[in-house]
Amino acid sequence: MSWDNMPLLIILVLAVIGNNQSVSLAVAGLLLIKLMGCTVWFPYIENHGLNAGIIILTMAVLTPLAQGRVSAGDMLVAFKTQPGLIAIIVGIFVSWLATQGVYFLKASPEATTSLIVGTIVGVCFLQGLAVGPLIAGGIVAIIMNLLNLFTQ
């Protein structure tokens, strides 16, 4: 095994220590792909993995609707409640924030490593979810834009 694998191995160790199965499986999968010599898959995973993950996550969130556990009537009632209205506003804001994160990560790829380290620490030791880099990128983009306003 080459030294090129060391960052992934360190992340795997952190994930195991932090008892985070999703990060452990993701890293183990990437290491397996790399060790099997199937690195031609990496560009596909990089280009389409995020979208595939969001699709699967969205399917999981919508499953109660598909199962009939939540009806259209239940949804309408929820929209009229304070938590329902707040959830709509927060959902709009977070989706916009994630989009800002995508733009930021494309424009500042050097920040990706820092966001990933922060996300791994949050996932492994604070029982967070690995959806953090996009939201974190959006927050960093907003903070950087605010700092740029004050430094000009």
Short mmCIF file of N, CA, C and O in Angstrom, two decimals, residues 8 19 24 36 40 43 45 54 56 64 70-71 85-86 91 99 118 123 127 131-132 137 145 148-149:
data_model
loop_
_atom_site.label_atom_id
_atom_site.label_comp_id
_atom_site.label_asym_id
_atom_site.label_seq_id
_atom_site.Cartn_x
_atom_site.Cartn_y
_atom_site.Cartn_z
N LEU A 8 -6.60 8.60 3.41
CA LEU A 8 -7.81 7.81 3.52
C LEU A 8 -7.75 6.87 4.73
O LEU A 8 -8.75 6.68 5.43
N ASN A 19 -16.81 5.83 15.68
CA ASN A 19 -17.95 4.93 15.53
C ASN A 19 -18.96 5.44 14.50
O ASN A 19 -20.16 5.43 14.73
N SER A 24 -16.92 5.35 7.57
CA SER A 24 -16.09 4.14 7.47
C SER A 24 -16.36 3.40 6.17
O SER A 24 -15.42 3.00 5.46
N MET A 36 -8.16 -2.14 -6.02
CA MET A 36 -8.53 -3.03 -7.11
C MET A 36 -8.09 -2.48 -8.46
O MET A 36 -8.25 -3.14 -9.49
N VAL A 40 -10.45 4.39 -12.64
CA VAL A 40 -11.22 5.06 -13.70
C VAL A 40 -12.63 5.40 -13.21
O VAL A 40 -13.31 6.23 -13.80
N PRO A 43 -13.47 9.58 -11.39
CA PRO A 43 -14.11 10.76 -11.98
C PRO A 43 -15.65 10.64 -12.01
O PRO A 43 -16.35 11.62 -11.77
N ILE A 45 -17.51 8.91 -9.88
CA ILE A 45 -17.98 9.10 -8.50
C ILE A 45 -17.92 10.57 -8.12
O ILE A 45 -18.86 11.11 -7.52
N ILE A 54 -27.79 12.77 -3.14
CA ILE A 54 -28.93 13.64 -2.86
C ILE A 54 -30.23 12.97 -3.29
O ILE A 54 -31.24 13.07 -2.59
N ILE A 56 -30.80 9.71 -3.36
CA ILE A 56 -31.10 8.66 -2.37
C ILE A 56 -31.59 9.28 -1.07
O ILE A 56 -32.55 8.80 -0.46
N PRO A 64 -42.00 8.20 3.73
CA PRO A 64 -43.28 8.20 4.47
C PRO A 64 -44.47 8.62 3.60
O PRO A 64 -45.58 8.10 3.76
N VAL A 70 -47.96 9.69 5.59
CA VAL A 70 -48.23 11.13 5.61
C VAL A 70 -49.13 11.42 4.41
O VAL A 70 -48.76 11.13 3.28
N SER A 71 -50.29 12.00 4.68
CA SER A 71 -51.23 12.28 3.60
C SER A 71 -51.12 13.75 3.17
O SER A 71 -50.48 14.56 3.85
N LEU A 85 -44.38 26.29 9.11
CA LEU A 85 -43.97 27.51 8.39
C LEU A 85 -42.48 27.79 8.56
O LEU A 85 -41.79 28.15 7.61
N ILE A 86 -41.98 27.58 9.78
CA ILE A 86 -40.55 27.78 10.03
C ILE A 86 -39.75 26.77 9.22
O ILE A 86 -38.72 27.11 8.63
N GLY A 91 -35.99 25.42 5.16
CA GLY A 91 -35.70 24.57 4.00
C GLY A 91 -35.27 25.39 2.80
O GLY A 91 -34.31 25.02 2.10
N THR A 99 -26.39 25.57 -2.21
CA THR A 99 -26.01 25.99 -3.56
C THR A 99 -24.82 26.93 -3.51
O THR A 99 -23.89 26.81 -4.32
N GLY A 118 -13.23 19.25 8.82
CA GLY A 118 -14.24 19.71 9.77
C GLY A 118 -15.47 18.81 9.78
O GLY A 118 -16.01 18.48 10.84
N VAL A 123 -18.77 14.55 12.11
CA VAL A 123 -19.45 13.26 11.90
C VAL A 123 -18.95 12.23 12.92
O VAL A 123 -19.74 11.53 13.55
N GLN A 127 -21.49 13.08 16.30
CA GLN A 127 -22.62 12.34 15.73
C GLN A 127 -23.34 13.17 14.66
O GLN A 127 -24.56 13.10 14.52
N VAL A 131 -23.50 15.40 5.41
CA VAL A 131 -24.02 16.35 4.44
C VAL A 131 -23.45 17.75 4.70
O VAL A 131 -23.79 18.69 4.01
N GLY A 132 -22.57 17.85 5.65
CA GLY A 132 -22.04 19.13 6.08
C GLY A 132 -21.23 19.94 5.10
O GLY A 132 -21.31 21.17 5.13
N GLY A 137 -19.73 24.95 3.23
CA GLY A 137 -19.20 25.77 2.14
C GLY A 137 -20.04 27.01 1.92
O GLY A 137 -19.51 28.11 1.68
N ASN A 145 -17.83 36.64 1.96
CA ASN A 145 -18.43 37.80 1.30
C ASN A 145 -18.62 38.94 2.29
O ASN A 145 -18.38 40.11 1.94
N ASN A 148 -15.22 40.44 3.01
CA ASN A 148 -14.79 41.24 1.86
C ASN A 148 -15.49 42.59 1.82
O ASN A 148 -14.90 43.58 1.40
N LEU A 149 -16.74 42.64 2.28
CA LEU A 149 -17.44 43.92 2.33
C LEU A 149 -16.75 44.88 3.31
O LEU A 149 -16.67 46.08 3.05
#
